[in-house]
Amino acid sequence: SPTNLEPAAYRVEVYLPNSPGQPTMPWIVSNPIYIGRDHSEVADFRQASLLSPRFLDVMRWRIEKSSDAEAVMRTAENKFSLEYKLGETNETYVAAAYDVEPRVVEINDVVEFGVWASQPTRLSLQLRQESEEDDLRWRRSVYADLTPRMVRVPVGEFQSISADLEKQQAVASIAGVLFVIDRVNSMPQVSGIVEISEPKIGSKDAN
């Protein structure tokens, strides 16, 4: 077992041989593992509400996809569903995308949402930087299944997909939030439905 660990939140990452990405992206990323912290403190953090949450209007989400994929989006009062079918290529993907103004997302913020999926699914929650030349993104793997659950992902836990970027500087230019289903986590021609409810961004309540 690990020894001499400072009190903090850790996570376990599992990598597969020949995984895509540079640096290589993990296949599985665990939920936070809290070492040296009181259990009540962890519970309070998970249950605490967000300060000044900015709700991501479900009517403003749109579909992005590769030419070989299929997707349909449906919206309700506070949620949207994405019905999808991936294609056969390694580049196939389907995404729900939302545009944000630069500097709306800050390094100490948290992305919070409810998620449900028609089958066990691992999707990629991504932050996209504003750039005219490069597709620069940060990602965090999220698991979903038939059990609805609330997910809270600190912006500081996102990892760069595109390059070894300086996070503090990069966050200031975030211009989009995406939920992505692709070949990193899914088989070709897989189909299903993912439902996202009450997506929002805010800061953690320190009290």
Tab-separated table of C-alpha atoms in Angstrom:
chain	number	residue	atom	x	y	z
A	1	SER	CA	0.000	0.000	0.000
A	2	PRO	CA	1.165	3.610	-0.560
A	3	THR	CA	3.155	5.250	2.211
A	4	ASN	CA	4.376	8.771	2.988
A	5	LEU	CA	1.533	10.366	1.028
A	6	GLU	CA	0.617	13.939	1.839
A	7	PRO	CA	-3.036	14.567	2.813
A	8	ALA	CA	-4.713	15.267	-0.523
A	9	ALA	CA	-7.012	13.875	-3.214
A	10	TYR	CA	-5.365	11.270	-5.469
A	11	ARG	CA	-6.640	9.252	-8.419
A	12	VAL	CA	-5.738	6.011	-10.215
A	13	GLU	CA	-5.140	6.020	-13.977
A	14	VAL	CA	-5.081	2.903	-16.171
A	15	TYR	CA	-3.357	3.008	-19.566
A	16	LEU	CA	-3.564	0.573	-22.499
A	17	PRO	CA	-0.707	-0.214	-24.915
A	18	ASN	CA	-0.811	1.903	-28.078
A	19	SER	CA	-3.446	4.230	-26.652
A	20	PRO	CA	-4.027	7.406	-28.706
A	21	GLY	CA	-2.948	10.885	-27.705
A	22	GLN	CA	0.271	12.722	-27.013
A	23	PRO	CA	0.800	12.413	-24.140
A	24	THR	CA	-1.055	9.070	-24.023
A	25	MET	CA	-4.563	9.400	-22.613
A	26	PRO	CA	-5.708	7.041	-19.819
A	27	TRP	CA	-8.383	4.412	-20.517
A	28	ILE	CA	-9.757	4.663	-16.970
A	29	VAL	CA	-9.522	7.530	-14.488
A	30	SER	CA	-10.823	6.801	-10.994
A	31	ASN	CA	-12.880	9.091	-8.829
A	32	PRO	CA	-10.861	11.055	-6.249
A	33	ILE	CA	-9.249	8.956	-3.497
A	34	TYR	CA	-8.893	11.023	-0.341
A	35	ILE	CA	-5.827	10.344	1.828
A	36	GLY	CA	-5.377	11.884	5.262
A	37	ARG	CA	-8.694	13.749	5.240
A	38	ASP	CA	-11.631	13.360	7.568
A	39	HIS	CA	-14.591	11.529	5.988
A	40	SER	CA	-17.020	14.245	7.038
A	41	GLU	CA	-14.860	16.808	5.227
A	42	VAL	CA	-15.092	14.775	2.023
A	43	ALA	CA	-18.860	14.390	2.379
A	44	ASP	CA	-19.292	18.128	2.941
A	45	PHE	CA	-17.282	18.854	-0.206
A	46	ARG	CA	-19.404	16.528	-2.324
A	47	GLN	CA	-22.707	17.849	-1.004
A	48	ALA	CA	-21.826	21.554	-0.911
A	49	SER	CA	-23.594	23.747	-3.428
A	50	LEU	CA	-21.708	25.771	-5.988
A	51	LEU	CA	-21.168	29.476	-5.508
A	52	SER	CA	-22.694	31.673	-8.248
A	53	PRO	CA	-23.391	28.760	-10.638
A	54	ARG	CA	-23.582	29.642	-14.335
A	55	PHE	CA	-26.187	27.348	-15.840
A	56	LEU	CA	-25.442	26.130	-19.369
A	57	ASP	CA	-28.802	26.621	-21.096
A	58	VAL	CA	-29.892	23.262	-22.514
A	59	MET	CA	-31.364	25.022	-25.570
A	60	ARG	CA	-27.907	26.301	-26.607
A	61	TRP	CA	-26.218	22.900	-26.885
A	62	ARG	CA	-25.625	21.662	-30.431
A	63	ILE	CA	-24.362	18.527	-32.169
A	64	GLU	CA	-20.856	18.150	-33.573
A	65	LYS	CA	-19.965	14.873	-35.297
A	66	SER	CA	-17.823	13.170	-37.890
A	67	SER	CA	-19.322	12.549	-41.327
A	68	ASP	CA	-19.703	8.811	-40.680
A	69	ALA	CA	-21.596	9.205	-37.380
A	70	GLU	CA	-25.282	9.799	-36.658
A	71	ALA	CA	-26.799	11.890	-33.864
A	72	VAL	CA	-30.101	13.361	-32.699
A	73	MET	CA	-30.466	15.826	-29.803
A	74	ARG	CA	-33.660	16.287	-27.800
A	75	THR	CA	-34.188	18.944	-25.128
A	76	ALA	CA	-36.515	19.201	-22.142
A	77	GLU	CA	-36.949	21.748	-19.355
A	78	ASN	CA	-33.529	21.310	-17.740
A	79	LYS	CA	-31.873	18.505	-19.662
A	80	PHE	CA	-30.956	17.250	-23.107
A	81	SER	CA	-30.423	13.772	-24.547
A	82	LEU	CA	-27.986	12.769	-27.269
A	83	GLU	CA	-28.917	9.684	-29.296
A	84	TYR	CA	-25.907	8.554	-31.299
A	85	LYS	CA	-24.341	5.912	-33.512
A	86	LEU	CA	-20.623	5.959	-34.222
A	87	GLY	CA	-19.130	5.069	-37.591
A	88	GLU	CA	-16.395	2.578	-38.415
A	89	THR	CA	-13.304	4.805	-38.590
A	90	ASN	CA	-10.877	5.610	-35.777
A	91	GLU	CA	-11.795	9.294	-36.160
A	92	THR	CA	-15.547	8.775	-35.695
A	93	TYR	CA	-17.162	10.792	-32.916
A	94	VAL	CA	-20.350	12.470	-31.716
A	95	ALA	CA	-20.399	15.434	-29.346
A	96	ALA	CA	-22.755	17.851	-27.637
A	97	ALA	CA	-21.068	21.274	-27.698
A	98	TYR	CA	-21.720	24.553	-25.867
A	99	ASP	CA	-19.996	27.880	-26.555
A	100	VAL	CA	-18.843	30.044	-23.631
A	101	GLU	CA	-17.271	33.482	-23.582
A	102	PRO	CA	-13.511	33.581	-22.867
A	103	ARG	CA	-12.671	34.011	-19.164
A	104	VAL	CA	-16.035	32.600	-18.073
A	105	VAL	CA	-14.251	29.423	-16.932
A	106	GLU	CA	-11.692	29.856	-14.144
A	107	ILE	CA	-9.055	27.478	-12.777
A	108	ASN	CA	-10.864	27.002	-9.438
A	109	ASP	CA	-14.253	26.324	-11.031
A	110	VAL	CA	-16.177	23.060	-11.076
A	111	VAL	CA	-18.277	21.589	-13.899
A	112	GLU	CA	-21.381	19.926	-12.456
A	113	PHE	CA	-24.141	17.961	-14.189
A	114	GLY	CA	-26.419	14.954	-13.918
A	115	VAL	CA	-25.804	12.061	-16.295
A	116	TRP	CA	-27.641	8.913	-17.396
A	117	ALA	CA	-26.850	6.478	-20.215
A	118	SER	CA	-28.812	3.701	-21.876
A	119	GLN	CA	-25.874	1.326	-21.329
A	120	PRO	CA	-22.503	1.450	-19.505
A	121	THR	CA	-20.722	4.298	-21.281
A	122	ARG	CA	-17.510	6.231	-20.794
A	123	LEU	CA	-17.696	9.669	-22.335
A	124	SER	CA	-15.216	12.510	-22.445
A	125	LEU	CA	-16.035	15.847	-20.814
A	126	GLN	CA	-13.898	18.398	-22.653
A	127	LEU	CA	-12.974	22.080	-22.471
A	128	ARG	CA	-11.993	23.609	-25.814
A	129	GLN	CA	-9.659	26.577	-26.081
A	130	GLU	CA	-10.270	29.476	-28.419
A	131	SER	CA	-7.791	29.113	-31.295
A	132	GLU	CA	-7.859	29.992	-34.989
A	133	GLU	CA	-5.227	27.418	-35.967
A	134	ASP	CA	-5.184	24.487	-33.529
A	135	ASP	CA	-7.859	22.326	-31.898
A	136	LEU	CA	-6.699	22.613	-28.278
A	137	ARG	CA	-8.681	20.700	-25.701
A	138	TRP	CA	-8.651	19.474	-22.112
A	139	ARG	CA	-10.523	16.353	-21.107
A	140	ARG	CA	-11.779	14.309	-18.169
A	141	SER	CA	-13.267	10.831	-18.510
A	142	VAL	CA	-16.776	10.358	-17.058
A	143	TYR	CA	-18.665	7.083	-16.500
A	144	ALA	CA	-22.433	6.792	-16.970
A	145	ASP	CA	-24.991	3.979	-16.912
A	146	LEU	CA	-28.665	3.330	-16.162
A	147	THR	CA	-28.304	4.777	-12.659
A	148	PRO	CA	-28.717	8.581	-12.784
A	149	ARG	CA	-25.927	10.359	-10.915
A	150	MET	CA	-24.572	13.817	-10.261
A	151	VAL	CA	-20.995	14.429	-11.391
A	152	ARG	CA	-18.715	17.244	-10.257
A	153	VAL	CA	-15.391	17.721	-12.056
A	154	PRO	CA	-12.928	20.410	-10.889
A	155	VAL	CA	-11.388	22.299	-13.802
A	156	GLY	CA	-7.981	21.637	-12.242
A	157	GLU	CA	-8.442	17.872	-12.876
A	158	PHE	CA	-8.768	18.201	-16.668
A	159	GLN	CA	-5.772	16.979	-18.666
A	160	SER	CA	-4.482	18.374	-21.939
A	161	ILE	CA	-5.236	16.326	-25.069
A	162	SER	CA	-3.413	18.375	-27.648
A	163	ALA	CA	-0.122	19.423	-26.109
A	164	ASP	CA	1.749	20.093	-22.883
A	165	LEU	CA	-0.060	23.368	-22.192
A	166	GLU	CA	0.181	25.631	-19.152
A	167	LYS	CA	-3.196	25.154	-17.484
A	168	GLN	CA	-3.583	28.493	-15.721
A	169	GLN	CA	-3.009	30.406	-18.960
A	170	ALA	CA	-5.055	27.988	-21.072
A	171	VAL	CA	-8.164	28.163	-18.887
A	172	ALA	CA	-8.496	31.891	-19.557
A	173	SER	CA	-9.122	31.131	-23.244
A	174	ILE	CA	-11.652	28.304	-22.845
A	175	ALA	CA	-14.435	28.913	-25.378
A	176	GLY	CA	-16.406	25.668	-25.339
A	177	VAL	CA	-17.654	22.759	-23.216
A	178	LEU	CA	-18.260	19.373	-24.864
A	179	PHE	CA	-19.526	15.896	-24.032
A	180	VAL	CA	-17.824	13.547	-26.515
A	181	ILE	CA	-18.349	9.883	-27.448
A	182	ASP	CA	-15.492	8.604	-29.607
A	183	ARG	CA	-13.180	5.660	-30.286
A	184	VAL	CA	-10.992	6.471	-27.276
A	185	ASN	CA	-13.646	4.867	-25.077
A	186	SER	CA	-16.114	3.188	-27.478
A	187	MET	CA	-16.204	0.471	-30.111
A	188	PRO	CA	-16.973	1.271	-33.772
A	189	GLN	CA	-20.659	1.482	-34.734
A	190	VAL	CA	-21.761	1.520	-31.110
A	191	SER	CA	-25.087	3.258	-30.492
A	192	GLY	CA	-26.853	4.539	-27.428
A	193	ILE	CA	-28.369	7.491	-25.597
A	194	VAL	CA	-26.728	9.840	-23.093
A	195	GLU	CA	-28.796	12.283	-21.046
A	196	ILE	CA	-27.299	15.377	-19.390
A	197	SER	CA	-29.294	17.371	-16.828
A	198	GLU	CA	-28.726	20.776	-15.213
A	199	PRO	CA	-25.199	21.382	-16.577
A	200	LYS	CA	-23.505	24.275	-14.816
A	201	ILE	CA	-20.147	25.838	-13.943
A	202	GLY	CA	-19.356	27.438	-10.584
A	203	SER	CA	-16.862	27.677	-7.765
A	204	LYS	CA	-16.747	25.433	-4.707
A	205	ASP	CA	-18.363	26.722	-1.530
A	206	ALA	CA	-15.572	27.147	0.973
A	207	ASN	CA	-17.958	26.983	3.957
